[in-house]
PDB file of C-alpha atoms in Angstrom:
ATOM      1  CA  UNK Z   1     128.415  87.224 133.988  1.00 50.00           C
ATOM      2  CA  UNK Z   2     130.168  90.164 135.810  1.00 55.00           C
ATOM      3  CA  UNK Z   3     127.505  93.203 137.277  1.00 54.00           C
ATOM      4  CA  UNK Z   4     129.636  95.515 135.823  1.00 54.00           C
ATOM      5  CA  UNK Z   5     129.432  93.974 132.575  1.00 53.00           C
ATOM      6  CA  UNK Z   6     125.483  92.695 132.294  1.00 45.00           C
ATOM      7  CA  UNK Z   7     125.095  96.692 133.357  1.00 47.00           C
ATOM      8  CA  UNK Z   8     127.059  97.552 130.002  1.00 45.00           C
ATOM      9  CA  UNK Z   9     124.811  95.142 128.090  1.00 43.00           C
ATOM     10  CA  UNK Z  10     121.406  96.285 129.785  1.00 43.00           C
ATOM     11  CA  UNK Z  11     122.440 100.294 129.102  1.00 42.00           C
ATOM     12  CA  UNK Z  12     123.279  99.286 125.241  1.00 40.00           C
ATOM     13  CA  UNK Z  13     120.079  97.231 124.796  1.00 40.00           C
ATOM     14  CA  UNK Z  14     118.313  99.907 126.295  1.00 39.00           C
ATOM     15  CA  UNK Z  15     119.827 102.406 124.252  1.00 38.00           C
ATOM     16  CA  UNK Z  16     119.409 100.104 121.265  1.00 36.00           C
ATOM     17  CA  UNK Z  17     115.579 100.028 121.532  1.00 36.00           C
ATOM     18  CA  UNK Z  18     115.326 103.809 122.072  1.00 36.00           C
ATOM     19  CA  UNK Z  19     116.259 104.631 119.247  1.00 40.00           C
ATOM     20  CA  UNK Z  20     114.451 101.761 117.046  1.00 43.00           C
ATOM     21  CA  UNK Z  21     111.221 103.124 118.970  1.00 44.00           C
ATOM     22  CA  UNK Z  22     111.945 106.869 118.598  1.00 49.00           C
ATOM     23  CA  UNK Z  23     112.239 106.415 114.890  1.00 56.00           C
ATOM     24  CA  UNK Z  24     108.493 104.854 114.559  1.00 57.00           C
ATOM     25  CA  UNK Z  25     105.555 107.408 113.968  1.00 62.00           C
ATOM     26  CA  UNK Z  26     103.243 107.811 116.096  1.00 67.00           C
ATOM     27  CA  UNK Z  27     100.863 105.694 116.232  1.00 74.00           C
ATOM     28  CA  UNK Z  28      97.518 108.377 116.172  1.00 80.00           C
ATOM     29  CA  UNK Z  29      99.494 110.045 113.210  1.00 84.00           C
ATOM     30  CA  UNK Z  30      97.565 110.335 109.954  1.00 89.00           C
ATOM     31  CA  UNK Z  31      98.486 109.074 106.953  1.00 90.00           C
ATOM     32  CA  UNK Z  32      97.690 110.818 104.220  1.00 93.00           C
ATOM     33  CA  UNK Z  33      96.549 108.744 101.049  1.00 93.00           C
ATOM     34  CA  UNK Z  34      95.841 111.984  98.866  1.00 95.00           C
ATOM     35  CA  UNK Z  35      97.196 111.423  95.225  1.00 96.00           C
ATOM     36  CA  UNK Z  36      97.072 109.493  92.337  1.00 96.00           C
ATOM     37  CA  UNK Z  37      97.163 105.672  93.403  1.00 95.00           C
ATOM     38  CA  UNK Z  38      97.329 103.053  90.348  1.00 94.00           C
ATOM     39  CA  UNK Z  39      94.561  99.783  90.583  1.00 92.00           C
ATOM     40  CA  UNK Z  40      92.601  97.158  89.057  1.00 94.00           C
ATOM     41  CA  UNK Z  41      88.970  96.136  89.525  1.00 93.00           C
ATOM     42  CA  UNK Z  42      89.015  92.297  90.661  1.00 93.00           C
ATOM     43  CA  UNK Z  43      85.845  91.017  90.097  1.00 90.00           C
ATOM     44  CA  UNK Z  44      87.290  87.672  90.031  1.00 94.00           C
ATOM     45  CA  UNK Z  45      89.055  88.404  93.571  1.00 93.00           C
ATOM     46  CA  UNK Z  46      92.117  86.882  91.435  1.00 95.00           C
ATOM     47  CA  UNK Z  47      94.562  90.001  92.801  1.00 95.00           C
ATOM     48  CA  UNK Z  48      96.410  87.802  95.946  1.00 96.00           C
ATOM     49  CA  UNK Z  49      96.715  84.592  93.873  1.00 96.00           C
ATOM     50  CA  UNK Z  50      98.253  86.292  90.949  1.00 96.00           C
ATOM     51  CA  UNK Z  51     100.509  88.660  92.868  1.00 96.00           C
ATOM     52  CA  UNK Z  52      99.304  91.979  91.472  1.00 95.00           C
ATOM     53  CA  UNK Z  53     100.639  93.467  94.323  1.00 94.00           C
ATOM     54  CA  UNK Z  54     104.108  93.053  92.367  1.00 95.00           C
ATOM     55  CA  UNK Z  55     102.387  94.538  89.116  1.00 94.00           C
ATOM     56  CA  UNK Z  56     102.378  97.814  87.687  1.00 94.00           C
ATOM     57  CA  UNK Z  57      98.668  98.151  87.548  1.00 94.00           C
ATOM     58  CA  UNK Z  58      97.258  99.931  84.608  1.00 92.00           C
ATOM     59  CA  UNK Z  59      94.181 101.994  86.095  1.00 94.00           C
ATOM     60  CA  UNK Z  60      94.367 104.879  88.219  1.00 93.00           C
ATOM     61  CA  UNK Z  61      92.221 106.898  90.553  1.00 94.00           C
ATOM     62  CA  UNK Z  62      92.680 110.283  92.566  1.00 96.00           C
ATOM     63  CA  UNK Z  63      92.452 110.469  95.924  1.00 95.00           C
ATOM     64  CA  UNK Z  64      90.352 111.528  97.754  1.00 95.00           C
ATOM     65  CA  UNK Z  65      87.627 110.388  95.532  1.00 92.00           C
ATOM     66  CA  UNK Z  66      85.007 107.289  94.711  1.00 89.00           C
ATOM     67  CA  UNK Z  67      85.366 104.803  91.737  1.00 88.00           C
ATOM     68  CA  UNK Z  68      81.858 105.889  90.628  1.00 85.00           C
ATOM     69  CA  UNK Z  69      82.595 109.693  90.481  1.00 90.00           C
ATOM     70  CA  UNK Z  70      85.585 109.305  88.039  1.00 93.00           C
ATOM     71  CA  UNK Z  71      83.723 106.924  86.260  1.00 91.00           C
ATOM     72  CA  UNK Z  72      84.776 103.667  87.042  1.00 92.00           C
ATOM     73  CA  UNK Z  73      82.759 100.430  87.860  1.00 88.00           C
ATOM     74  CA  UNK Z  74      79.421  99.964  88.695  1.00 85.00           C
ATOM     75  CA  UNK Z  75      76.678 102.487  89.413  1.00 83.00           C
ATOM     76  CA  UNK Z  76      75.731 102.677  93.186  1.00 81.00           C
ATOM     77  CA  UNK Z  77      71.988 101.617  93.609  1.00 85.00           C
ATOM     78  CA  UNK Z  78      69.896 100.353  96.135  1.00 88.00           C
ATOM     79  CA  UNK Z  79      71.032  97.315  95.007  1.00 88.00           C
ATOM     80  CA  UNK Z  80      74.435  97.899  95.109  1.00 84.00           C
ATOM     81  CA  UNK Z  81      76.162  94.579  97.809  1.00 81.00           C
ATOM     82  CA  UNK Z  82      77.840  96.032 100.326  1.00 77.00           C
ATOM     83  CA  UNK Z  83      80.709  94.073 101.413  1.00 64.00           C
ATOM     84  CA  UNK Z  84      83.141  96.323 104.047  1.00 60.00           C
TER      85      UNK Z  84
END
């Protein structure tokens, strides 16, 4: 390949992945998850397998907020299983 032209290609890939980078947030950003979100309980831990991601999911819950103060699912007691 001609210098001349591998120095056209390098400047346009260069220039190519400035601007796909500048156009990323940063990465220390927040994201704010404040509002209403919609979900289901899954007790079953059936939510992957049936796809419920592509569901309109009847429940909802504000943000920021627990389950148990809006008054959904299971009282938090001592015996309350921690999973995360």
């Amino acid at each position: 390949m001609q210098r001349s032209r591998l120095k056209s290609l390098a400047a346009t890939v260069a220039a190519s992945c400035c601007v796909f980078t500048a156009a990323l947030p940063a990465q220390d950003a927040p994201l704010s998850l404040t509002g209403q979100w919609r979900f289901r309980l899954d007790r079953a831990d059936a939510g992957i397998a049936e796809r419920w991601f592509e569901k309109k999911l009847a429940d909802g819950i504000t943000l920021p907020g627990s389950l148990a103060a809006q008054g959904i699912g299971d009282d938090v007691t001592t015996n309350t299983a921690w999973i995360g």
